[in-house]
mmCIF file of C-alpha atoms in Angstrom:
data_model
loop_
_atom_site.group_PDB
_atom_site.id
_atom_site.type_symbol
_atom_site.label_atom_id
_atom_site.label_comp_id
_atom_site.label_asym_id
_atom_site.label_seq_id
_atom_site.Cartn_x
_atom_site.Cartn_y
_atom_site.Cartn_z
ATOM 1 C CA ASP A 11 57.201 30.500 -99.407
ATOM 2 C CA THR A 12 54.215 32.518 -100.520
ATOM 3 C CA GLY A 13 53.418 34.112 -97.195
ATOM 4 C CA VAL A 14 50.253 33.832 -95.160
ATOM 5 C CA SER A 15 47.265 32.767 -97.246
ATOM 6 C CA GLN A 16 43.635 33.455 -96.354
ATOM 7 C CA ASN A 17 40.473 32.162 -97.992
ATOM 8 C CA PRO A 18 38.066 33.359 -99.088
ATOM 9 C CA ARG A 19 39.067 36.953 -99.851
ATOM 10 C CA HIS A 20 35.466 38.111 -99.612
ATOM 11 C CA LYS A 21 32.399 36.616 -97.997
ATOM 12 C CA ILE A 22 28.874 37.978 -98.137
ATOM 13 C CA THR A 23 26.336 36.295 -95.925
ATOM 14 C CA LYS A 24 22.908 36.850 -94.492
ATOM 15 C CA ARG A 25 22.391 37.560 -90.845
ATOM 16 C CA GLY A 26 22.032 34.358 -88.865
ATOM 17 C CA GLN A 27 24.160 32.223 -91.166
ATOM 18 C CA ASN A 28 27.410 30.537 -90.127
ATOM 19 C CA VAL A 29 30.668 31.338 -91.878
ATOM 20 C CA THR A 30 34.111 29.770 -91.777
ATOM 21 C CA PHE A 31 37.409 31.281 -92.835
ATOM 22 C CA ARG A 32 40.684 29.513 -93.433
ATOM 23 C CA CYS A 33 44.255 30.638 -92.819
ATOM 24 C CA ASP A 34 47.411 28.906 -94.028
ATOM 25 C CA PRO A 35 50.433 30.320 -92.206
ATOM 26 C CA ILE A 36 54.047 30.420 -93.333
ATOM 27 C CA SER A 37 55.138 26.812 -93.061
ATOM 28 C CA GLU A 38 57.824 27.030 -90.367
ATOM 29 C CA HIS A 39 55.832 29.424 -88.154
ATOM 30 C CA ASN A 40 54.483 27.839 -84.987
ATOM 31 C CA ARG A 41 52.364 30.773 -83.877
ATOM 32 C CA LEU A 42 49.145 31.830 -85.573
ATOM 33 C CA TYR A 43 46.977 34.838 -84.749
ATOM 34 C CA TRP A 44 43.528 36.060 -85.699
ATOM 35 C CA TYR A 45 42.704 39.751 -85.708
ATOM 36 C CA ARG A 46 39.655 41.760 -86.755
ATOM 37 C CA GLN A 47 39.834 45.180 -88.371
ATOM 38 C CA THR A 48 37.046 47.642 -89.059
ATOM 39 C CA LEU A 49 37.249 50.861 -91.047
ATOM 40 C CA GLY A 50 39.299 53.509 -89.332
ATOM 41 C CA GLN A 51 40.553 51.189 -86.622
ATOM 42 C CA GLY A 52 43.677 49.194 -86.035
ATOM 43 C CA PRO A 53 43.654 45.412 -85.969
ATOM 44 C CA GLU A 54 41.971 44.068 -82.845
ATOM 45 C CA PHE A 55 43.328 40.866 -81.330
ATOM 46 C CA LEU A 56 40.940 37.900 -81.280
ATOM 47 C CA THR A 57 42.944 34.788 -80.455
ATOM 48 C CA TYR A 58 46.236 33.013 -80.985
ATOM 49 C CA PHE A 59 47.722 29.528 -81.193
ATOM 50 C CA GLN A 60 51.090 28.072 -80.524
ATOM 51 C CA ASN A 61 51.154 24.926 -82.605
ATOM 52 C CA GLU A 62 47.713 23.373 -82.031
ATOM 53 C CA ALA A 63 47.146 24.911 -78.600
ATOM 54 C CA GLN A 64 44.908 27.960 -78.323
ATOM 55 C CA LEU A 65 46.809 30.008 -75.764
ATOM 56 C CA GLU A 66 44.770 33.188 -75.529
ATOM 57 C CA LYS A 67 41.352 34.401 -76.503
ATOM 58 C CA SER A 68 40.170 37.985 -76.266
ATOM 59 C CA ARG A 69 37.585 38.643 -73.595
ATOM 60 C CA LEU A 70 35.747 40.701 -76.191
ATOM 61 C CA LEU A 71 35.259 37.622 -78.338
ATOM 62 C CA SER A 72 31.691 36.397 -78.394
ATOM 63 C CA ASP A 73 30.885 32.731 -77.804
ATOM 64 C CA ARG A 74 29.677 32.670 -81.396
ATOM 65 C CA PHE A 75 33.331 32.785 -82.493
ATOM 66 C CA SER A 76 35.476 29.688 -82.441
ATOM 67 C CA ALA A 77 38.895 28.988 -83.863
ATOM 68 C CA GLU A 78 40.805 25.782 -84.382
ATOM 69 C CA ARG A 79 44.232 24.731 -85.501
ATOM 70 C CA PRO A 80 43.888 20.962 -85.429
ATOM 71 C CA LYS A 81 47.321 19.844 -86.623
ATOM 72 C CA GLY A 82 49.297 22.952 -85.834
ATOM 73 C CA SER A 83 49.292 24.002 -89.465
ATOM 74 C CA PHE A 84 46.273 25.766 -90.990
ATOM 75 C CA SER A 85 43.592 27.369 -88.862
ATOM 76 C CA THR A 86 39.878 28.010 -89.243
ATOM 77 C CA LEU A 87 37.775 30.756 -87.687
ATOM 78 C CA GLU A 88 34.057 30.094 -87.501
ATOM 79 C CA ILE A 89 31.376 32.636 -86.716
ATOM 80 C CA GLN A 90 27.979 31.199 -85.858
ATOM 81 C CA ARG A 91 24.691 33.072 -86.230
ATOM 82 C CA THR A 92 26.353 36.063 -87.821
ATOM 83 C CA GLU A 93 25.223 39.571 -86.950
ATOM 84 C CA GLN A 94 25.652 42.796 -88.882
ATOM 85 C CA GLY A 95 28.191 43.938 -86.318
ATOM 86 C CA ASP A 96 30.447 41.066 -87.370
ATOM 87 C CA SER A 97 31.094 42.794 -90.686
ATOM 88 C CA ALA A 98 34.826 43.454 -90.761
ATOM 89 C CA MET A 99 38.122 42.383 -92.245
ATOM 90 C CA TYR A 100 39.395 39.232 -90.524
ATOM 91 C CA LEU A 101 43.181 39.050 -90.551
ATOM 92 C CA CYS A 102 45.416 36.100 -89.917
ATOM 93 C CA ALA A 103 49.085 36.404 -89.024
ATOM 94 C CA SER A 104 51.833 33.937 -88.231
ATOM 95 C CA SER A 105 55.187 34.196 -86.534
ATOM 96 C CA LYS A 106 58.175 32.170 -85.455
ATOM 97 C CA LEU A 107 59.612 34.804 -83.128
ATOM 98 C CA ARG A 108 58.011 38.132 -82.283
ATOM 99 C CA GLU A 109 57.507 39.579 -85.775
ATOM 100 C CA LEU A 110 54.047 38.935 -87.208
ATOM 101 C CA PHE A 111 53.489 38.331 -90.912
ATOM 102 C CA PHE A 112 49.964 39.106 -92.070
ATOM 103 C CA GLY A 113 47.749 37.697 -94.756
ATOM 104 C CA SER A 114 45.531 39.798 -96.994
ATOM 105 C CA GLY A 115 42.480 39.093 -94.902
ATOM 106 C CA THR A 116 38.900 37.954 -95.460
ATOM 107 C CA GLN A 117 36.378 40.763 -95.848
ATOM 108 C CA LEU A 118 33.079 39.706 -94.279
ATOM 109 C CA SER A 119 29.850 41.529 -95.092
ATOM 110 C CA VAL A 120 26.750 40.505 -93.153
ATOM 111 C CA LEU A 121 23.512 41.675 -94.763
ATOM 112 C CA ALA B 20 45.936 46.660 -69.901
ATOM 113 C CA GLN B 21 48.262 47.652 -72.667
ATOM 114 C CA SER B 22 47.136 50.341 -75.072
ATOM 115 C CA VAL B 23 48.621 52.259 -77.963
ATOM 116 C CA SER B 24 47.715 55.815 -78.945
ATOM 117 C CA GLN B 25 48.277 57.354 -82.318
ATOM 118 C CA HIS B 26 47.206 60.965 -82.112
ATOM 119 C CA ASN B 27 47.549 61.841 -85.786
ATOM 120 C CA HIS B 28 44.590 60.260 -87.528
ATOM 121 C CA HIS B 29 45.117 61.825 -90.933
ATOM 122 C CA VAL B 30 48.232 63.566 -92.207
ATOM 123 C CA ILE B 31 48.532 65.315 -95.554
ATOM 124 C CA LEU B 32 51.952 66.273 -96.892
ATOM 125 C CA SER B 33 53.597 67.364 -100.086
ATOM 126 C CA GLU B 34 56.439 65.324 -101.520
ATOM 127 C CA ALA B 35 59.829 66.058 -99.920
ATOM 128 C CA ALA B 36 58.230 67.212 -96.665
ATOM 129 C CA SER B 37 59.432 65.661 -93.442
ATOM 130 C CA LEU B 38 57.214 63.235 -91.563
ATOM 131 C CA GLU B 39 56.784 62.444 -87.907
ATOM 132 C CA LEU B 40 53.955 60.230 -86.672
ATOM 133 C CA GLY B 41 53.342 59.995 -82.973
ATOM 134 C CA CYS B 42 52.910 56.768 -81.023
ATOM 135 C CA ASN B 43 52.527 56.424 -77.273
ATOM 136 C CA TYR B 44 51.932 53.255 -75.330
ATOM 137 C CA SER B 45 50.851 52.466 -71.820
ATOM 138 C CA TYR B 46 52.889 49.791 -70.112
ATOM 139 C CA GLY B 47 55.595 50.244 -67.540
ATOM 140 C CA GLY B 48 57.700 47.170 -68.165
ATOM 141 C CA THR B 49 59.776 45.822 -71.017
ATOM 142 C CA VAL B 50 58.172 46.317 -74.410
ATOM 143 C CA ASN B 51 58.755 45.369 -77.996
ATOM 144 C CA LEU B 52 57.600 48.039 -80.436
ATOM 145 C CA PHE B 53 56.657 47.897 -84.085
ATOM 146 C CA TRP B 54 55.503 50.046 -86.968
ATOM 147 C CA TYR B 55 53.478 48.374 -89.684
ATOM 148 C CA VAL B 56 52.380 49.908 -92.972
ATOM 149 C CA GLN B 57 49.389 49.064 -95.127
ATOM 150 C CA TYR B 58 49.567 50.345 -98.697
ATOM 151 C CA PRO B 59 46.255 50.674 -100.544
ATOM 152 C CA GLY B 60 44.904 47.233 -101.375
ATOM 153 C CA GLN B 61 47.786 45.405 -99.726
ATOM 154 C CA HIS B 62 48.342 43.499 -96.494
ATOM 155 C CA LEU B 63 50.074 44.821 -93.398
ATOM 156 C CA GLN B 64 53.854 44.858 -93.714
ATOM 157 C CA LEU B 65 56.517 45.455 -91.093
ATOM 158 C CA LEU B 66 58.351 48.763 -91.423
ATOM 159 C CA LEU B 67 60.610 48.460 -88.411
ATOM 160 C CA LYS B 68 60.837 47.028 -84.906
ATOM 161 C CA TYR B 69 62.504 47.689 -81.584
ATOM 162 C CA PHE B 70 63.387 44.926 -79.153
ATOM 163 C CA SER B 71 66.404 46.266 -77.267
ATOM 164 C CA GLY B 72 69.665 48.148 -77.723
ATOM 165 C CA ASP B 73 70.006 51.341 -79.758
ATOM 166 C CA PRO B 74 66.736 53.266 -79.290
ATOM 167 C CA LEU B 75 67.019 54.695 -82.804
ATOM 168 C CA VAL B 76 65.965 52.000 -85.214
ATOM 169 C CA LYS B 77 66.060 52.133 -88.968
ATOM 170 C CA GLY B 78 63.566 50.369 -91.156
ATOM 171 C CA ILE B 79 62.800 49.936 -94.794
ATOM 172 C CA LYS B 80 62.253 52.724 -97.323
ATOM 173 C CA GLY B 81 64.143 55.342 -95.302
ATOM 174 C CA PHE B 82 61.912 55.208 -92.230
ATOM 175 C CA GLU B 83 63.262 55.355 -88.701
ATOM 176 C CA ALA B 84 61.783 55.450 -85.228
ATOM 177 C CA GLU B 85 63.067 56.476 -81.845
ATOM 178 C CA PHE B 86 62.159 54.720 -78.625
ATOM 179 C CA ILE B 87 62.032 57.170 -75.710
ATOM 180 C CA LYS B 88 61.339 55.121 -72.616
ATOM 181 C CA SER B 89 60.719 58.106 -70.338
ATOM 182 C CA LYS B 90 58.003 59.352 -72.656
ATOM 183 C CA PHE B 91 56.540 55.921 -73.494
ATOM 184 C CA SER B 92 56.889 56.932 -77.116
ATOM 185 C CA PHE B 93 58.000 55.357 -80.375
ATOM 186 C CA ASN B 94 57.563 58.016 -83.033
ATOM 187 C CA LEU B 95 58.058 57.255 -86.707
ATOM 188 C CA ARG B 96 60.059 59.625 -88.885
ATOM 189 C CA LYS B 97 61.126 60.085 -92.453
ATOM 190 C CA PRO B 98 63.120 63.125 -93.610
ATOM 191 C CA SER B 99 61.591 63.373 -97.072
ATOM 192 C CA VAL B 100 58.366 61.607 -98.026
ATOM 193 C CA GLN B 101 57.445 60.384 -101.469
ATOM 194 C CA TRP B 102 54.079 59.962 -103.165
ATOM 195 C CA SER B 103 54.565 56.184 -102.812
ATOM 196 C CA ASP B 104 54.532 56.552 -99.010
ATOM 197 C CA THR B 105 50.782 57.160 -99.158
ATOM 198 C CA ALA B 106 49.428 54.455 -96.859
ATOM 199 C CA GLU B 107 48.066 53.743 -93.415
ATOM 200 C CA TYR B 108 50.616 53.395 -90.622
ATOM 201 C CA PHE B 109 50.058 51.392 -87.467
ATOM 202 C CA CYS B 110 52.086 51.409 -84.291
ATOM 203 C CA ALA B 111 51.983 48.223 -82.201
ATOM 204 C CA VAL B 112 53.311 47.052 -78.861
ATOM 205 C CA ASN B 113 54.037 43.625 -77.441
ATOM 206 C CA ALA B 114 54.422 43.668 -73.690
ATOM 207 C CA GLN B 115 52.717 40.715 -72.064
ATOM 208 C CA GLY B 116 52.454 37.460 -73.923
ATOM 209 C CA ASP B 117 52.927 37.187 -77.618
ATOM 210 C CA LYS B 118 50.114 39.207 -79.115
ATOM 211 C CA LEU B 119 50.526 42.656 -80.612
ATOM 212 C CA ILE B 120 48.276 45.508 -79.556
ATOM 213 C CA PHE B 121 47.764 48.021 -82.354
ATOM 214 C CA GLY B 122 46.959 51.697 -82.395
ATOM 215 C CA THR B 123 44.093 53.054 -84.469
ATOM 216 C CA GLY B 124 46.401 54.001 -87.323
ATOM 217 C CA THR B 125 47.414 57.168 -89.150
ATOM 218 C CA ARG B 126 46.386 57.707 -92.724
ATOM 219 C CA LEU B 127 49.143 59.478 -94.648
ATOM 220 C CA GLN B 128 48.442 61.152 -97.962
ATOM 221 C CA VAL B 129 51.376 62.536 -99.943
ATOM 222 C CA PHE B 130 50.692 64.816 -102.872
ATOM 223 C CA PRO B 131 53.183 65.310 -105.684
#
């Protein structure tokens, strides 16, 4: 068990491009969460899955953001038509009960 | 809506000083409370958690926190900090559903 794995670690993109991030949770965890963190702020909830079902999505989440967890294992987070305001650290976490285990995150920079 | 307030944004201490970081939440029902730590260059790690029972919970590395329901607080304490405690500390609450709501964090710097 190597913990929650996120790829890539860093992504630099131009405004308007699409990006996709991947998260591999801890294998026996059925819940998977996406958070976003900017400098000086705590992690902000984006969405979460129980198995393959997306159970909650933040009302702050733009329609340009979509997440999937097709087989209840890994998850992808896609951002379409990126904007400079999307620059942030995107964190994935997984859990079996109520304790979340976090990955190292994907740092997105939109130029 | 749930929210978490951490009033100390930046704390600077010398080694061996005592630490208390404030955390207040807004939710009137049953809550689960957490403190996470993020060391420089590392991912978020759980320090301690409160679900029920004894309101004084002990975590890793000598940290403890006390849940005071009447004050909606879950302050983090350590009697004697070390240089290696330099990190960012986040309080989080889980009240409705399964997601955690985080505070804005407190940056702790400990000087030898």
